[in-house]
PDB file of C-alpha atoms in Angstrom:
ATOM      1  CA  UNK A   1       7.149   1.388  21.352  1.00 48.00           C
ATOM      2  CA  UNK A   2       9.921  -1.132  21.562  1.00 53.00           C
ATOM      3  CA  UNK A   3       9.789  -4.208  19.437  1.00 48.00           C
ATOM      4  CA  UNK A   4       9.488  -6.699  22.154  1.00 50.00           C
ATOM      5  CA  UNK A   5       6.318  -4.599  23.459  1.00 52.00           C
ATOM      6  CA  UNK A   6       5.288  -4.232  20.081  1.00 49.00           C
ATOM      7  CA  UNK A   7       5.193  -8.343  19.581  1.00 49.00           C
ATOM      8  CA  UNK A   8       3.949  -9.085  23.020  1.00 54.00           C
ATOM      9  CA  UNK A   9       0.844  -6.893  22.295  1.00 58.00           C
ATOM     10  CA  UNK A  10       0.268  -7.906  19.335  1.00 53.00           C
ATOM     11  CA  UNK A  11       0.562 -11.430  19.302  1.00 57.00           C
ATOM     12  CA  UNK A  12      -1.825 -11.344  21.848  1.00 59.00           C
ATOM     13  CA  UNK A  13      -4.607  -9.416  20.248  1.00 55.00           C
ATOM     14  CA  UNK A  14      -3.737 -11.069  17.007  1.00 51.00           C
ATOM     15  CA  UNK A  15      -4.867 -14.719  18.759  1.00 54.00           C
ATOM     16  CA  UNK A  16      -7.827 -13.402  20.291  1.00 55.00           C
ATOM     17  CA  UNK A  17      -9.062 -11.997  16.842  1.00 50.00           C
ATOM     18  CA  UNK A  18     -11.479 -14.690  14.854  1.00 47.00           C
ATOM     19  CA  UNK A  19      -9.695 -15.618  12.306  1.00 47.00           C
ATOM     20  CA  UNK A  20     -10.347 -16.398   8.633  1.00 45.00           C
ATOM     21  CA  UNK A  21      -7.534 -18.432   7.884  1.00 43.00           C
ATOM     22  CA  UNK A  22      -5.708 -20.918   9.791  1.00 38.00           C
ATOM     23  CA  UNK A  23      -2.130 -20.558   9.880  1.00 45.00           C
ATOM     24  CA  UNK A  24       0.359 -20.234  12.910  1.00 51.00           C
ATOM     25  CA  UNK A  25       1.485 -16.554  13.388  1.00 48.00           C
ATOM     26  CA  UNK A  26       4.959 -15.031  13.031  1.00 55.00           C
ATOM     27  CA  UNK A  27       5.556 -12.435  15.076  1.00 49.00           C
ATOM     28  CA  UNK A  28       8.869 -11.745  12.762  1.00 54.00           C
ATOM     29  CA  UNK A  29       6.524 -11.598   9.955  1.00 53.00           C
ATOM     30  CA  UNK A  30       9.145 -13.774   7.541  1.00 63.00           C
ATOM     31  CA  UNK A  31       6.193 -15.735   6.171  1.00 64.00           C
ATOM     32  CA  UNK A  32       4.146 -12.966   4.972  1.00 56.00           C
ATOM     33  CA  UNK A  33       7.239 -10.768   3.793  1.00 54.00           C
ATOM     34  CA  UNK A  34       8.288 -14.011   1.976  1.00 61.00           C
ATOM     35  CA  UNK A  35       5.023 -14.465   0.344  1.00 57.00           C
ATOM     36  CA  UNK A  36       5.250 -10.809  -0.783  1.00 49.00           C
ATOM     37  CA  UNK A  37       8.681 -10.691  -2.193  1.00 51.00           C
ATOM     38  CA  UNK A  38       9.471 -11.671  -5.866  1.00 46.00           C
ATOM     39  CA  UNK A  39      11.924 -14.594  -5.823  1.00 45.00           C
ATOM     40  CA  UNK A  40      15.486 -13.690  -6.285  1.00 44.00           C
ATOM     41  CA  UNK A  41      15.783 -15.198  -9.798  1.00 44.00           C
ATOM     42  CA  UNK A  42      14.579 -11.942 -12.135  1.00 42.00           C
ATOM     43  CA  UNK A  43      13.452 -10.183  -8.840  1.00 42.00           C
ATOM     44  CA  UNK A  44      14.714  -6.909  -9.773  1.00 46.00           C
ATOM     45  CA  UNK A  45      12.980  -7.503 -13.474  1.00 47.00           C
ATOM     46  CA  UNK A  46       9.709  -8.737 -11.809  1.00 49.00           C
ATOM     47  CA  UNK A  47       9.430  -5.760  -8.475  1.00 62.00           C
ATOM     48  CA  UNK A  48       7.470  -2.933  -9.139  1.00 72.00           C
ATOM     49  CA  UNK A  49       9.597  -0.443  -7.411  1.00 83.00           C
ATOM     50  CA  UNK A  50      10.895   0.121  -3.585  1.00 91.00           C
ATOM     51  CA  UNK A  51       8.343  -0.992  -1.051  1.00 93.00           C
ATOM     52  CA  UNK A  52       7.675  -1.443   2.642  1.00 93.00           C
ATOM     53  CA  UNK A  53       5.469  -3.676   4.739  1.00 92.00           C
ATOM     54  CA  UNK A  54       2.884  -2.051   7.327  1.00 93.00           C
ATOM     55  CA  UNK A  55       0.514  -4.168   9.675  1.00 90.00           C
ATOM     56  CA  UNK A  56      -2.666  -2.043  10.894  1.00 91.00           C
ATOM     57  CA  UNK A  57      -4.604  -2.542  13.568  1.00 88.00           C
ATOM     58  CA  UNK A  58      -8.355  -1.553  13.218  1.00 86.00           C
ATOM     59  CA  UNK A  59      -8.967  -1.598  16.461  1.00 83.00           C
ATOM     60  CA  UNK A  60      -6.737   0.416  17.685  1.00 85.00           C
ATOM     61  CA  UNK A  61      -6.476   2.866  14.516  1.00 87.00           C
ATOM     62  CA  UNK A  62      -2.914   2.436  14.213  1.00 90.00           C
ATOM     63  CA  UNK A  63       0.142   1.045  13.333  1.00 93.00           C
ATOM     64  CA  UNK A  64       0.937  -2.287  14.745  1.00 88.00           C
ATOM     65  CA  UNK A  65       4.124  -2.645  12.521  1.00 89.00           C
ATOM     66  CA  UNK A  66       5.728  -0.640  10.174  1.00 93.00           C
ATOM     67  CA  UNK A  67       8.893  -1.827   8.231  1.00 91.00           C
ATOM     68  CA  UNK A  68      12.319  -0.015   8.251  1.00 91.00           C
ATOM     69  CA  UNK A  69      12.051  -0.130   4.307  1.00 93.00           C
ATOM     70  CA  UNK A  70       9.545   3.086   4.642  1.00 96.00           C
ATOM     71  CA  UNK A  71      12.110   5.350   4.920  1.00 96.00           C
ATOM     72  CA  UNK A  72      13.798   4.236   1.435  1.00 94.00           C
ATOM     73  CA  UNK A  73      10.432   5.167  -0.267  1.00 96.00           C
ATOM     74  CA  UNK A  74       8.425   7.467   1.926  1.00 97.00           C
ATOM     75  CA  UNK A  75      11.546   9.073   3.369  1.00 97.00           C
ATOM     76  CA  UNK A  76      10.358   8.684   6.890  1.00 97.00           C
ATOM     77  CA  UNK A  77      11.442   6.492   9.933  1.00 97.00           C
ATOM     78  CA  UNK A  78       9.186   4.095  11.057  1.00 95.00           C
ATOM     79  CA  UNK A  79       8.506   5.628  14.157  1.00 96.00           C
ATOM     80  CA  UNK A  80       7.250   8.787  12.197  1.00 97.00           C
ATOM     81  CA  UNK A  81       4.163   6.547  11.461  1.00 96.00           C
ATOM     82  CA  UNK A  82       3.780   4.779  13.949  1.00 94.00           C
ATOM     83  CA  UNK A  83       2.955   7.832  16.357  1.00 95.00           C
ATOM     84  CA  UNK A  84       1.361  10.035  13.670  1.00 95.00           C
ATOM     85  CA  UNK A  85      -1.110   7.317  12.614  1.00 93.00           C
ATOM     86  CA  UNK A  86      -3.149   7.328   9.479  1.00 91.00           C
ATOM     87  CA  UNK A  87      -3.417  11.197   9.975  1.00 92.00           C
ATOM     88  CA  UNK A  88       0.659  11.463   9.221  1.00 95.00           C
ATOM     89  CA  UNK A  89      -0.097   9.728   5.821  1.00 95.00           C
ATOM     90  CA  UNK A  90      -3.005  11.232   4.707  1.00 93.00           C
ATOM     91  CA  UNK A  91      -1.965  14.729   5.827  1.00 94.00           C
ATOM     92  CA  UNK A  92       1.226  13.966   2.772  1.00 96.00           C
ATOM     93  CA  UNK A  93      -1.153  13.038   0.495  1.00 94.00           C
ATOM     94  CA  UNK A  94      -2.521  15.830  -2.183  1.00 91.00           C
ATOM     95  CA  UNK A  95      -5.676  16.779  -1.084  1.00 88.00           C
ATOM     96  CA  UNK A  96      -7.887  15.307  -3.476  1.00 86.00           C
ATOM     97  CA  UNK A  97      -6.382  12.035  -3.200  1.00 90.00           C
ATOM     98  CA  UNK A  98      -6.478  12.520   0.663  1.00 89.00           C
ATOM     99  CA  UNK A  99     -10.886  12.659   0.245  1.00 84.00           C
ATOM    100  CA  UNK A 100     -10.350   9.384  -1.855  1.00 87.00           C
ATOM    101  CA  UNK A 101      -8.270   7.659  -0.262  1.00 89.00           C
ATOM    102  CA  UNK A 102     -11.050   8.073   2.713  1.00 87.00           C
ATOM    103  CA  UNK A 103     -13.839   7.503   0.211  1.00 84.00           C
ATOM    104  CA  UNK A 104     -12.393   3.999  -0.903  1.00 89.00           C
ATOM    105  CA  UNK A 105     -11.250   2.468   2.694  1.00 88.00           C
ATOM    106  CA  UNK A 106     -14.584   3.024   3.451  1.00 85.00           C
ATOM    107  CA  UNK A 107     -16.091   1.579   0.366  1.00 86.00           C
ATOM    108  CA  UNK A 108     -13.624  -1.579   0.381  1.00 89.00           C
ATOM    109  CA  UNK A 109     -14.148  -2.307   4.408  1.00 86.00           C
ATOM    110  CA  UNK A 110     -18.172  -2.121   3.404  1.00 84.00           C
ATOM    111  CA  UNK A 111     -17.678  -4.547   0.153  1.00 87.00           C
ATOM    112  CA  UNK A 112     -15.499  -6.802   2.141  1.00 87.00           C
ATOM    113  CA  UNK A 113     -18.068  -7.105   5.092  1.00 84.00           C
ATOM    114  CA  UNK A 114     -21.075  -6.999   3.432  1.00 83.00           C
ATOM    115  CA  UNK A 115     -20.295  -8.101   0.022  1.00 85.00           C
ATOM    116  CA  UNK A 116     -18.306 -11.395   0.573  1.00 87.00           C
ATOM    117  CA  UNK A 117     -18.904 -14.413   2.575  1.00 86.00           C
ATOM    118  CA  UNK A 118     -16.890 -14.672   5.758  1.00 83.00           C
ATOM    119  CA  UNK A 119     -14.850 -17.914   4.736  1.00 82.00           C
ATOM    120  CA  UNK A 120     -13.808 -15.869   1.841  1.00 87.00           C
ATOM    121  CA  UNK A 121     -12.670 -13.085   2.732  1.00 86.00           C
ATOM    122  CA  UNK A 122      -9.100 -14.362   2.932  1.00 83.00           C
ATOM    123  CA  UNK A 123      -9.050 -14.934  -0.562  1.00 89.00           C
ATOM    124  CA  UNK A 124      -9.587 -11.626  -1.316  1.00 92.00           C
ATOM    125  CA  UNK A 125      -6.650  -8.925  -1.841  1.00 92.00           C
ATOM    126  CA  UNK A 126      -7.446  -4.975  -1.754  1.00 94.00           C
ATOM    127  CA  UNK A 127      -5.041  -2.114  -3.649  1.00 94.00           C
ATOM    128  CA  UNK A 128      -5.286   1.304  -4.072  1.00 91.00           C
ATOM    129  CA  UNK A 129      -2.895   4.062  -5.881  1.00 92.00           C
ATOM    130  CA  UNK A 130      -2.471   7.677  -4.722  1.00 93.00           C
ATOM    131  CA  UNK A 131      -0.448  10.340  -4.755  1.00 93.00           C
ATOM    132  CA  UNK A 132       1.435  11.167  -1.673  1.00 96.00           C
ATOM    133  CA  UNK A 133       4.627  13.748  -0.697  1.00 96.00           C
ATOM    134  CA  UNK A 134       7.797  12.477  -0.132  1.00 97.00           C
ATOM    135  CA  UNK A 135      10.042  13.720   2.409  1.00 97.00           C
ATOM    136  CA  UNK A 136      11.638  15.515   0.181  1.00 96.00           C
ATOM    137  CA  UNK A 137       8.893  17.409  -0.451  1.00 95.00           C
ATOM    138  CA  UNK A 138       8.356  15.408  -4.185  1.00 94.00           C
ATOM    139  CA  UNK A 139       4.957  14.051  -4.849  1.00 94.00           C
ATOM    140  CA  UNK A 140       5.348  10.157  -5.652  1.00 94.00           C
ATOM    141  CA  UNK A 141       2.732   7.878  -7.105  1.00 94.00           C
ATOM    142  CA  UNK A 142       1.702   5.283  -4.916  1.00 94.00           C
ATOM    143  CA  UNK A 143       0.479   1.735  -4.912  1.00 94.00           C
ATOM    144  CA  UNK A 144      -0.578  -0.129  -1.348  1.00 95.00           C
ATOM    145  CA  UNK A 145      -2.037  -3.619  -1.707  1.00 95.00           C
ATOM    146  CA  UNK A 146      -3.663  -5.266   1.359  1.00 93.00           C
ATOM    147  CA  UNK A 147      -4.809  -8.688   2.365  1.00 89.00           C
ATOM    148  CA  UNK A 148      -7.019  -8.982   5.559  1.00 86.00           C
ATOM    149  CA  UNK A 149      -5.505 -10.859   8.530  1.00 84.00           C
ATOM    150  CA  UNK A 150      -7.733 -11.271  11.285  1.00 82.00           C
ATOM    151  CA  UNK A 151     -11.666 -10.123  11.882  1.00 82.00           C
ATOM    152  CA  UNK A 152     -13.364 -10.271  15.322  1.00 79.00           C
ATOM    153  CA  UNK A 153     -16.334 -12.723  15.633  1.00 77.00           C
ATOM    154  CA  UNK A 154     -18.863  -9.366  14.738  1.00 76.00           C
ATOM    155  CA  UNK A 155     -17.087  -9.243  11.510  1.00 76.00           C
ATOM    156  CA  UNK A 156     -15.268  -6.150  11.689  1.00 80.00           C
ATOM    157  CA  UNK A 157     -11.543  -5.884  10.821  1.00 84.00           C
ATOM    158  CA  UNK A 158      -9.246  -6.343  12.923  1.00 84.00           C
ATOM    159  CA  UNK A 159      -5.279  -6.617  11.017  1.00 87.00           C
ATOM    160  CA  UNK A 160      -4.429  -6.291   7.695  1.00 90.00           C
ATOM    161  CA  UNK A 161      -1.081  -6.348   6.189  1.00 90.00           C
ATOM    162  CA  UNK A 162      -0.125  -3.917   3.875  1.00 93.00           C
ATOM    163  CA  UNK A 163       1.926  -3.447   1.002  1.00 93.00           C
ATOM    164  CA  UNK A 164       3.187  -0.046  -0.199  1.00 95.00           C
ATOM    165  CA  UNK A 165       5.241   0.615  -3.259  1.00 95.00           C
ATOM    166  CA  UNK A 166       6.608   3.587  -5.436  1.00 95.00           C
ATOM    167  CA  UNK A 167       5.400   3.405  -8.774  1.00 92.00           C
ATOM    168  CA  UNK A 168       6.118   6.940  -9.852  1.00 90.00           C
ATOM    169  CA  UNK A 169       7.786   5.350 -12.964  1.00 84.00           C
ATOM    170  CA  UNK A 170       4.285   4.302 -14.173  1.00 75.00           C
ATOM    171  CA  UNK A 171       1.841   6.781 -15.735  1.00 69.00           C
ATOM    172  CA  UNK A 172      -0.530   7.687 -12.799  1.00 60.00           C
ATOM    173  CA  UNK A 173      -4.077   7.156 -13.611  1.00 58.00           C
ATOM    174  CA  UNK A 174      -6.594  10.184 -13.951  1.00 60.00           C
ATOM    175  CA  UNK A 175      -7.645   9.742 -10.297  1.00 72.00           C
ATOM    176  CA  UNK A 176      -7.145   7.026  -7.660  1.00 86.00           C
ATOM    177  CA  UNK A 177      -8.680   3.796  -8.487  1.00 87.00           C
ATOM    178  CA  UNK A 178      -9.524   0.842  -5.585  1.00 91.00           C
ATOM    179  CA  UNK A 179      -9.423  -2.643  -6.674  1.00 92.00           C
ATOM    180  CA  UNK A 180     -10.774  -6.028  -5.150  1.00 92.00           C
ATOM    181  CA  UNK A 181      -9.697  -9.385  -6.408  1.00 90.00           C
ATOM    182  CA  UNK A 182     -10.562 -12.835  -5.604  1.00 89.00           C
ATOM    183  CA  UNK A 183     -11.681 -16.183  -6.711  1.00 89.00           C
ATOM    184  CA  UNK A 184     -15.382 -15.100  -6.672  1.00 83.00           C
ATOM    185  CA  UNK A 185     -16.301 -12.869  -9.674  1.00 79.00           C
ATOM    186  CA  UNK A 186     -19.195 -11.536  -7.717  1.00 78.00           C
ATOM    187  CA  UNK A 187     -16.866 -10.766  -5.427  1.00 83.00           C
ATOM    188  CA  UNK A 188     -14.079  -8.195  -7.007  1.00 88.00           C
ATOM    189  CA  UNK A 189     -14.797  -4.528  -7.281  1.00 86.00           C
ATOM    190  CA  UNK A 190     -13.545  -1.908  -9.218  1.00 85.00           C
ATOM    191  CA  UNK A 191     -13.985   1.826  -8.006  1.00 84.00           C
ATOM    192  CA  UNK A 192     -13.253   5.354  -8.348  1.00 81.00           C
ATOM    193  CA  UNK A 193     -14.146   7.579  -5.667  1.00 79.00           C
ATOM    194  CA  UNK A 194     -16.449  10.896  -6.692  1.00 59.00           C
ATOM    195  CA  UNK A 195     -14.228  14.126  -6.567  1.00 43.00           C
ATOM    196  CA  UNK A 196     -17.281  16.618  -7.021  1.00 41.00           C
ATOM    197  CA  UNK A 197     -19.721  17.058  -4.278  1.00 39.00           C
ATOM    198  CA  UNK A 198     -22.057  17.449  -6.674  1.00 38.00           C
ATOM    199  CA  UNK A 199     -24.291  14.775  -4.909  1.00 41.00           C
ATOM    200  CA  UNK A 200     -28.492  15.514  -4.995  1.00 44.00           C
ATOM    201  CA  UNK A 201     -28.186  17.557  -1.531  1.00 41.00           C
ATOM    202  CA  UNK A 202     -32.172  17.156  -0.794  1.00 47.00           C
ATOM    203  CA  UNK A 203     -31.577  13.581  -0.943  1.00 62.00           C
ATOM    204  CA  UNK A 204     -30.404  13.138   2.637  1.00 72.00           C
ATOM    205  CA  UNK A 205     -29.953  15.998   5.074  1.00 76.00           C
ATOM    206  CA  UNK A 206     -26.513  17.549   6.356  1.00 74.00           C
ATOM    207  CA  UNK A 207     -27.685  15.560   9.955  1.00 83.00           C
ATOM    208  CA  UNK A 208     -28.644  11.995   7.904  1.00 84.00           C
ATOM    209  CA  UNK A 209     -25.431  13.072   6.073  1.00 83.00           C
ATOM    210  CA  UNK A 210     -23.232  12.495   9.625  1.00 85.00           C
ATOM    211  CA  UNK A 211     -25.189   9.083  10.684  1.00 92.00           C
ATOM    212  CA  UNK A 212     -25.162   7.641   6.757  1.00 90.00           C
ATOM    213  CA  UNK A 213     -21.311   8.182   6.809  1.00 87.00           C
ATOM    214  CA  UNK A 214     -20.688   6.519  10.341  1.00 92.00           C
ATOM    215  CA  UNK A 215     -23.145   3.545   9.610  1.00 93.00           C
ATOM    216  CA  UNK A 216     -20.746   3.243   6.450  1.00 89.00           C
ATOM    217  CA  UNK A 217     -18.051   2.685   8.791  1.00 88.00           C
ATOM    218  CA  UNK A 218     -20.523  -0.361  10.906  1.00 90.00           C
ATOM    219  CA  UNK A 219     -20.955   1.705  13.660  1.00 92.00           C
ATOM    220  CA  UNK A 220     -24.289   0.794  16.018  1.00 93.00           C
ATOM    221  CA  UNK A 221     -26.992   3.003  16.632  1.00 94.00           C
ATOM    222  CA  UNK A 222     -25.642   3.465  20.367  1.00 94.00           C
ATOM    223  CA  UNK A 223     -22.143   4.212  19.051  1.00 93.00           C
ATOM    224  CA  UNK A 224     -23.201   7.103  16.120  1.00 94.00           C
ATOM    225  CA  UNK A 225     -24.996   8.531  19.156  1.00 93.00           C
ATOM    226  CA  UNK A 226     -22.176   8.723  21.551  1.00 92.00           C
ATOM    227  CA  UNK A 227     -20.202  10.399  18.679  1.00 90.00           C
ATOM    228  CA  UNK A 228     -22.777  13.032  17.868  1.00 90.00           C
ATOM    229  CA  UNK A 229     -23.858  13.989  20.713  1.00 89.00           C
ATOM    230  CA  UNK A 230     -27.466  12.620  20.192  1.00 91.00           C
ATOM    231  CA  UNK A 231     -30.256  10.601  22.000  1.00 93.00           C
ATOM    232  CA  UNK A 232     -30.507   7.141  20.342  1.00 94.00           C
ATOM    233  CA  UNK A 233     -33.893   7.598  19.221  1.00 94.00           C
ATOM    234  CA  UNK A 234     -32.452  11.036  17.035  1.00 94.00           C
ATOM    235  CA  UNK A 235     -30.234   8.562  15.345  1.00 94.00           C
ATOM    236  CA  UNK A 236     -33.128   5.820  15.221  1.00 94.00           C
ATOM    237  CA  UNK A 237     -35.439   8.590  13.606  1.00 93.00           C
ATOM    238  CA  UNK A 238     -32.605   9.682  10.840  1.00 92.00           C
ATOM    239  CA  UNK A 239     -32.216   5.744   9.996  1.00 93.00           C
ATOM    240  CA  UNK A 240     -35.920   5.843   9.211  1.00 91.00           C
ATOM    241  CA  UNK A 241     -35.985   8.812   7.709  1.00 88.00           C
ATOM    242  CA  UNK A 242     -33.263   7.707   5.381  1.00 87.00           C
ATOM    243  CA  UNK A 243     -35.020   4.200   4.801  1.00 88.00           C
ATOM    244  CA  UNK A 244     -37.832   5.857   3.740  1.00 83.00           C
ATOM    245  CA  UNK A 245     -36.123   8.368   1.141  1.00 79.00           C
ATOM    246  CA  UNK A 246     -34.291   5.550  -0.224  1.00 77.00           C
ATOM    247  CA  UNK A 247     -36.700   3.090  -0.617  1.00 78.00           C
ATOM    248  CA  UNK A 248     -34.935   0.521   0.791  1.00 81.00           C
ATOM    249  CA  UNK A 249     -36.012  -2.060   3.547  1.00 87.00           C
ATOM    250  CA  UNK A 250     -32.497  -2.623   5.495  1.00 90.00           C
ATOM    251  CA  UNK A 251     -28.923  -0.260   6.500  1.00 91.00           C
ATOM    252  CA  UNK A 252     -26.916  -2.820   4.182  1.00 90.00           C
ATOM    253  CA  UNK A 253     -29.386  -1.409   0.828  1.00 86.00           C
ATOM    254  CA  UNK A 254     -29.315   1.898   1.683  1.00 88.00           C
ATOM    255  CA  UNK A 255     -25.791   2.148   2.093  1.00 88.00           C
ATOM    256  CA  UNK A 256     -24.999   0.393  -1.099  1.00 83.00           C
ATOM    257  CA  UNK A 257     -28.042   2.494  -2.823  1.00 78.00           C
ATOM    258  CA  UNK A 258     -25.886   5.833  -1.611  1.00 77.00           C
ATOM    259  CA  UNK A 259     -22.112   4.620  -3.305  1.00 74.00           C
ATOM    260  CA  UNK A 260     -24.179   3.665  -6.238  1.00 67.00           C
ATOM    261  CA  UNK A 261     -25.535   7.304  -6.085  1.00 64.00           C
ATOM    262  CA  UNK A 262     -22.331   8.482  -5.201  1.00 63.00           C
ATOM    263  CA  UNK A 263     -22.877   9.736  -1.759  1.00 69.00           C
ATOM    264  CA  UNK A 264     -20.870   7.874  -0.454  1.00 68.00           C
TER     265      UNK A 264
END
């Protein structure tokens, strides 16, 4: 997509999304770039390694923006992202940090939504580490921090802008870690995503399985059935159902009841 198109579009989604903080937007991006840039006394003492900027757009499931800098530490051109989507990334990533990586978007769009008042959200910056091959066909370790943009006036997420950088020179942890920080206590999160599927399978069914795992992801009752395949009162019946096994009196309990259980 050409730049101008890409700004044009985006700009104009970007104002119609509700957002959390008010602040004019730069299409050029200077101000966030800026804000995520050490200064240039001690910079290269104070920078973690090589790193690009990303913008993703939620709604689309895709790229909005994705700076040149990617191919000094990924190895790929920005376009190579842009059309390949998340699927690009992940497919790079070793496979058990590809299943976590999942595992903790999931878990940090549900905290963020769920977890922590609207207002606040802003206030509030996401990372994650991971493993992930380079072009070269090297596996480098990976750090991408977030902070959310824009949400729609139903809550969801609609931007965030991204920061990725190449931390192979530090020690990678045991497996990948997400982390959620913010003014609020109550409100950071610290979380490590379950390798083994070692999960109580007579807990939930494979088919309550499917629904729990797209209600994770705030879809409505109409929308898990158009993906399934189902009538709505199938998916209605599994929600009970799962209610009912969990002991719980609302979707917002049982889903946290299942990442406490590791289900999720």
């Amino acid at each position: 997509m050409p730049e101008d198109t890409f700004t044009t579009d985006f700009e104009r989604k970007f104002k119609r999304a509700h957002m959390l903080h008010h602040q004019n937007f730069d299409p050029n991006l200077s101000e966030y770039k800026r804000s995520l840039r050490p200064m240039p006394r001690g910079q290269h003492a104070l920078s973690l390694g090589p790193a690009f900027l990303f913008i993703y757009d939620y709604h689309a499931q895709q790229y909005a923006y994705v700076g040149k800098e990617v191919e000094r530490v990924l190895g790929y051109p920005p376009e190579a992202l842009r059309q390949g989507g998340v699927r690009f990334v992940t497919q790079r990533m070793r496979p058990q940090d590809a299943e976590a990586f999942a595992q903790m978007v999931l878990r940090a769009l549900h905290h963020l939504r769920y977890d922590i008042a609207d207002r606040e959200r802003a206030q509030y910056s996401v990372s994650f580490d991971y493993q992930i091959r380079h072009a070269n066909g090297k596996y480098i370790h990976i750090l991408q921090q977030s902070i959310e943009l824009a949400y729609d006036l139903q809550g969801n997420l609609v931007f965030s802008l991204e920061k990725v950088t190449d931390i192979s020179h530090r020690p990678p942890e045991s497996s990948p870690m997400l982390s959620i920080y913010g003014p609020n206590a109550d409100g950071c999160l610290i979380y490590r995503p379950h390798h083994d599927t070692t999960t109580d399978s007579s807990f939930f069914t494979r088919s309550e399985m499917r629904v729990l795992q797209l209600l994770d992801k705030a879809m409505s009752t109409q929308e898990i059935a158009d993906r399934l395949d189902l009538s709505i009162n199938t998916i209605a019946t599994h929600r009970k159902n799962m209610l009912k096994k969990a002991g719980v009196s609302n979707t917002p309990k049982l889903l946290r009841l299942a990442q406490s259980k590791g289900i999720l």
